Every structure is written in structure tokens, then in C-alpha cells.
mmCIF file of C-alpha atoms in Angstrom:
data_model
loop_
_atom_site.group_PDB
_atom_site.id
_atom_site.type_symbol
_atom_site.label_atom_id
_atom_site.label_comp_id
_atom_site.label_asym_id
_atom_site.label_seq_id
_atom_site.Cartn_x
_atom_site.Cartn_y
_atom_site.Cartn_z
ATOM 1 C CA MET A 231 -0.004 -0.002 0.022
ATOM 2 C CA SER A 232 1.505 3.316 -1.015
ATOM 3 C CA LYS A 233 1.504 6.314 1.252
ATOM 4 C CA ILE A 234 0.120 9.558 -0.319
ATOM 5 C CA ARG A 235 1.089 13.018 0.684
ATOM 6 C CA ILE A 236 -1.576 15.491 0.063
ATOM 7 C CA LEU A 237 -0.787 19.150 -0.431
ATOM 8 C CA VAL A 238 -3.686 21.574 0.054
ATOM 9 C CA VAL A 239 -3.358 25.077 -1.306
ATOM 10 C CA LEU A 240 -5.891 27.661 -0.468
ATOM 11 C CA ILE A 241 -5.871 30.906 -2.495
ATOM 12 C CA SER A 242 -7.957 33.733 -1.161
ATOM 13 C CA LEU A 243 -8.990 36.664 -3.338
ATOM 14 C CA SER A 244 -12.576 37.487 -3.936
ATOM 15 C CA LEU A 245 -13.275 33.777 -4.410
ATOM 16 C CA ILE A 246 -11.963 30.802 -2.570
ATOM 17 C CA SER A 247 -10.014 28.393 -4.712
ATOM 18 C CA PHE A 248 -9.308 24.890 -3.543
ATOM 19 C CA SER A 249 -6.594 22.728 -5.177
ATOM 20 C CA LEU A 250 -5.539 19.216 -4.337
ATOM 21 C CA PHE A 251 -2.286 17.698 -5.296
ATOM 22 C CA ALA A 252 -1.398 14.072 -4.607
ATOM 23 C CA GLN A 253 2.148 12.818 -4.756
ATOM 24 C CA GLU A 254 3.140 9.266 -4.038
ATOM 25 C CA LEU A 255 5.876 8.980 -1.345
ATOM 26 C CA PRO A 256 8.710 6.584 -2.030
ATOM 27 C CA ARG A 257 8.092 3.331 -0.180
ATOM 28 C CA GLN A 258 10.662 1.978 2.204
ATOM 29 C CA LEU A 259 12.799 -0.368 0.142
ATOM 30 C CA ASP A 260 14.115 -3.709 1.261
ATOM 31 C CA ILE A 261 17.664 -5.038 0.561
ATOM 32 C CA ALA A 262 17.242 -7.471 -2.236
ATOM 33 C CA LYS A 263 20.815 -8.579 -2.602
ATOM 34 C CA VAL A 264 24.238 -8.111 -0.945
ATOM 35 C CA ASP A 265 27.315 -8.798 -3.035
ATOM 36 C CA PHE A 266 31.071 -7.975 -3.026
ATOM 37 C CA ARG A 267 33.383 -7.132 -5.854
ATOM 38 C CA GLY A 268 37.205 -6.858 -5.745
ATOM 39 C CA ASN A 269 37.817 -9.025 -2.728
ATOM 40 C CA SER A 270 40.348 -11.847 -3.041
ATOM 41 C CA ALA A 271 42.038 -11.964 0.409
ATOM 42 C CA LEU A 272 38.702 -12.470 2.097
ATOM 43 C CA SER A 273 35.831 -14.641 0.898
ATOM 44 C CA LYS A 274 32.254 -13.358 0.334
ATOM 45 C CA ASN A 275 31.160 -15.517 3.225
ATOM 46 C CA GLN A 276 33.755 -13.997 5.572
ATOM 47 C CA LEU A 277 32.651 -10.510 4.587
ATOM 48 C CA LYS A 278 28.969 -11.348 4.936
ATOM 49 C CA LYS A 279 29.534 -12.546 8.492
ATOM 50 C CA LEU A 280 30.876 -9.099 9.372
ATOM 51 C CA LEU A 281 27.685 -7.342 8.286
ATOM 52 C CA ASP A 282 24.706 -6.519 10.437
ATOM 53 C CA ILE A 283 22.485 -5.876 7.428
ATOM 54 C CA LYS A 284 21.035 -8.844 5.527
ATOM 55 C CA GLN A 285 18.877 -9.553 2.593
ATOM 56 C CA ASN A 286 15.201 -8.448 3.241
ATOM 57 C CA ASP A 287 16.256 -5.863 5.857
ATOM 58 C CA LYS A 288 15.022 -2.296 5.286
ATOM 59 C CA PHE A 289 17.468 -0.174 3.304
ATOM 60 C CA GLU A 290 18.931 2.659 5.287
ATOM 61 C CA VAL A 291 21.788 4.719 3.988
ATOM 62 C CA GLU A 292 23.318 5.350 7.386
ATOM 63 C CA LYS A 293 23.473 1.556 8.141
ATOM 64 C CA VAL A 294 25.150 0.984 4.768
ATOM 65 C CA LYS A 295 27.762 3.658 5.604
ATOM 66 C CA ARG A 296 28.498 1.893 8.915
ATOM 67 C CA GLU A 297 28.939 -1.393 7.138
ATOM 68 C CA VAL A 298 31.430 0.152 4.706
ATOM 69 C CA GLU A 299 33.454 1.358 7.737
ATOM 70 C CA LYS A 300 33.159 -2.032 9.397
ATOM 71 C CA ILE A 301 34.545 -3.819 6.334
ATOM 72 C CA LYS A 302 37.353 -1.301 5.959
ATOM 73 C CA SER A 303 38.317 -1.681 9.699
ATOM 74 C CA PHE A 304 38.420 -5.470 9.301
ATOM 75 C CA TYR A 305 40.740 -5.172 6.257
ATOM 76 C CA ILE A 306 42.973 -2.871 8.373
ATOM 77 C CA SER A 307 43.083 -5.442 11.147
ATOM 78 C CA GLN A 308 44.172 -8.020 8.661
ATOM 79 C CA GLY A 309 47.119 -5.892 7.518
ATOM 80 C CA TYR A 310 45.460 -4.161 4.507
ATOM 81 C CA PHE A 311 46.032 -0.544 5.722
ATOM 82 C CA LEU A 312 45.441 0.925 2.249
ATOM 83 C CA ALA A 313 42.199 -0.947 1.561
ATOM 84 C CA GLU A 314 39.426 1.083 -0.021
ATOM 85 C CA VAL A 315 35.720 0.152 0.425
ATOM 86 C CA SER A 316 32.636 1.736 -0.977
ATOM 87 C CA CYS A 317 29.097 0.604 -1.728
ATOM 88 C CA ASP A 318 27.101 0.942 -4.858
ATOM 89 C CA SER A 319 23.324 0.658 -4.481
ATOM 90 C CA LYS A 320 20.889 -0.003 -7.321
ATOM 91 C CA VAL A 321 17.163 -0.143 -7.149
ATOM 92 C CA SER A 322 15.748 -3.268 -8.751
ATOM 93 C CA GLY A 323 12.212 -4.595 -9.039
ATOM 94 C CA LYS A 324 12.729 -6.576 -5.800
ATOM 95 C CA GLY A 325 14.330 -3.673 -3.717
ATOM 96 C CA VAL A 326 17.897 -2.415 -3.426
ATOM 97 C CA ASP A 327 20.939 -4.332 -4.554
ATOM 98 C CA LEU A 328 24.024 -3.532 -2.531
ATOM 99 C CA ILE A 329 27.384 -4.131 -4.059
ATOM 100 C CA PHE A 330 30.355 -3.497 -1.815
ATOM 101 C CA LEU A 331 33.366 -2.464 -3.919
ATOM 102 C CA ILE A 332 36.667 -3.331 -2.440
ATOM 103 C CA LYS A 333 40.200 -2.423 -3.539
ATOM 104 C CA GLU A 334 42.461 -4.356 -1.219
ATOM 105 C CA ASN A 335 45.797 -2.938 -2.275
ATOM 106 C CA SER A 336 49.020 -4.454 -0.774
ATOM 107 C CA LYS A 337 49.156 -6.109 2.534
ATOM 108 C CA ALA A 338 51.479 -4.463 5.017
ATOM 109 C CA LYS A 339 54.739 -6.221 5.886
ATOM 110 C CA VAL A 340 56.876 -5.965 8.985
ATOM 111 C CA GLY A 341 59.929 -3.873 8.489
ATOM 112 C CA SER A 342 62.372 -3.724 11.398
ATOM 113 C CA PHE A 343 61.399 -3.378 15.006
ATOM 114 C CA GLN A 344 63.102 -2.793 18.313
ATOM 115 C CA PHE A 345 62.372 -3.375 21.937
ATOM 116 C CA ARG A 346 63.011 -0.256 24.108
ATOM 117 C CA GLY A 347 63.006 0.162 27.843
ATOM 118 C CA HIS A 348 63.710 -3.426 28.701
ATOM 119 C CA LYS A 349 66.356 -4.176 31.278
ATOM 120 C CA PHE A 350 66.122 -7.845 32.029
ATOM 121 C CA PHE A 351 66.225 -9.605 28.596
ATOM 122 C CA ASP A 352 68.545 -9.458 25.615
ATOM 123 C CA GLU A 353 66.848 -7.861 22.592
ATOM 124 C CA ASN A 354 67.758 -10.904 20.344
ATOM 125 C CA LEU A 355 66.057 -13.214 22.871
ATOM 126 C CA LEU A 356 62.943 -11.076 22.792
ATOM 127 C CA LYS A 357 62.900 -11.050 19.035
ATOM 128 C CA GLN A 358 63.162 -14.821 18.956
ATOM 129 C CA LYS A 359 60.070 -15.100 21.174
ATOM 130 C CA THR A 360 57.875 -12.940 18.862
ATOM 131 C CA LYS A 361 55.949 -14.228 15.885
ATOM 132 C CA LEU A 362 56.372 -10.988 13.991
ATOM 133 C CA LYS A 363 59.454 -11.188 11.847
ATOM 134 C CA PRO A 364 60.987 -8.743 9.292
ATOM 135 C CA ASN A 365 59.473 -9.132 5.769
ATOM 136 C CA THR A 366 56.449 -11.149 6.954
ATOM 137 C CA PRO A 367 52.840 -10.042 6.688
ATOM 138 C CA PHE A 368 51.709 -7.766 9.460
ATOM 139 C CA THR A 369 48.323 -8.125 11.344
ATOM 140 C CA GLN A 370 47.105 -6.260 14.387
ATOM 141 C CA SER A 371 46.213 -9.547 16.118
ATOM 142 C CA LEU A 372 49.667 -10.880 15.706
ATOM 143 C CA LEU A 373 51.129 -7.667 17.176
ATOM 144 C CA GLU A 374 48.718 -7.939 20.100
ATOM 145 C CA THR A 375 49.716 -11.546 20.690
ATOM 146 C CA ASP A 376 53.387 -10.659 20.668
ATOM 147 C CA ILE A 377 52.807 -7.780 23.129
ATOM 148 C CA ASP A 378 50.876 -10.104 25.498
ATOM 149 C CA GLN A 379 53.623 -12.824 25.230
ATOM 150 C CA THR A 380 56.418 -10.284 25.857
ATOM 151 C CA LEU A 381 54.640 -8.806 28.920
ATOM 152 C CA LYS A 382 54.305 -12.317 30.393
ATOM 153 C CA LEU A 383 58.133 -12.881 30.334
#
């Protein structure tokens, strides 16, 4: 059932004129389809699991913007600091098709790193205990694991 907005215009001169204009309001559209393009490091299933919006949910621009940021944040946590994410939306007969466009770019690699402020352990021993190694892929979770392990020594 469509909603109708009615605009009533009254013009007062010597006579009263009454005009009635009806304009159909756009209906709230559902999400018909969610798809991803440009992803190779992460599967479509992995990306879909990140999203709060699903097929048949009501389409809301602000929710889609939050989902774009969520995907980008996840790529960053996986070491893709230069990942670019946007969303293309197209109205179809069934609702709105969402296509998340992803440009992963290069994954960050560990350069060199140092331990500072330590007094009890040799730096070479500390580096042997870490999982992060020069010229290996960097991820935030790996860094956090290494920090936790180092603090436990």
C-alpha cells in the first residue's frame, strides 16, 4: 500500500479556490541482494559474516555507511592498511541491490622493529620469542599476541 502526501493550497482573493495535489511517497525499500566485488584476500562468506545488514532488511543509507566502515576496519586489522571500500546501491524490481566495492591494495609487511625500555632480557632473545618477523605479513592480532607474550616474560 502506497502512502500519499496531500498538499492543500488555498488561495484567497474574492473567491476561494481549492486545489488538491497528490504525490506518491517513495516506499521503504528492502535490501534485495548483498554482493562484493574486488575481494580476493577475504571470501564473500567472511565478509557477509561481518555485516549486520542482511537480505530483506529495510534499506537505510546510514546503516550501509556503517557497514562500509566495518569492512574497511576489518581489512585494516588483517594488515590491509590501504584498503578502499565503498558501496554501490541499485534499485531493482525486488528492492535495493548492494554491491560492496573493495580495492584491497598491498598487505603491510613488517619492517624492522626494536624493543625499548627493557632491562632484564637481551633484545635478540625477545625477537626470537615474537611471531612478527621482518618481511612477513603484518596483522594487528599478531602484534597484540606478541605484546601479550612479551609482557608475560
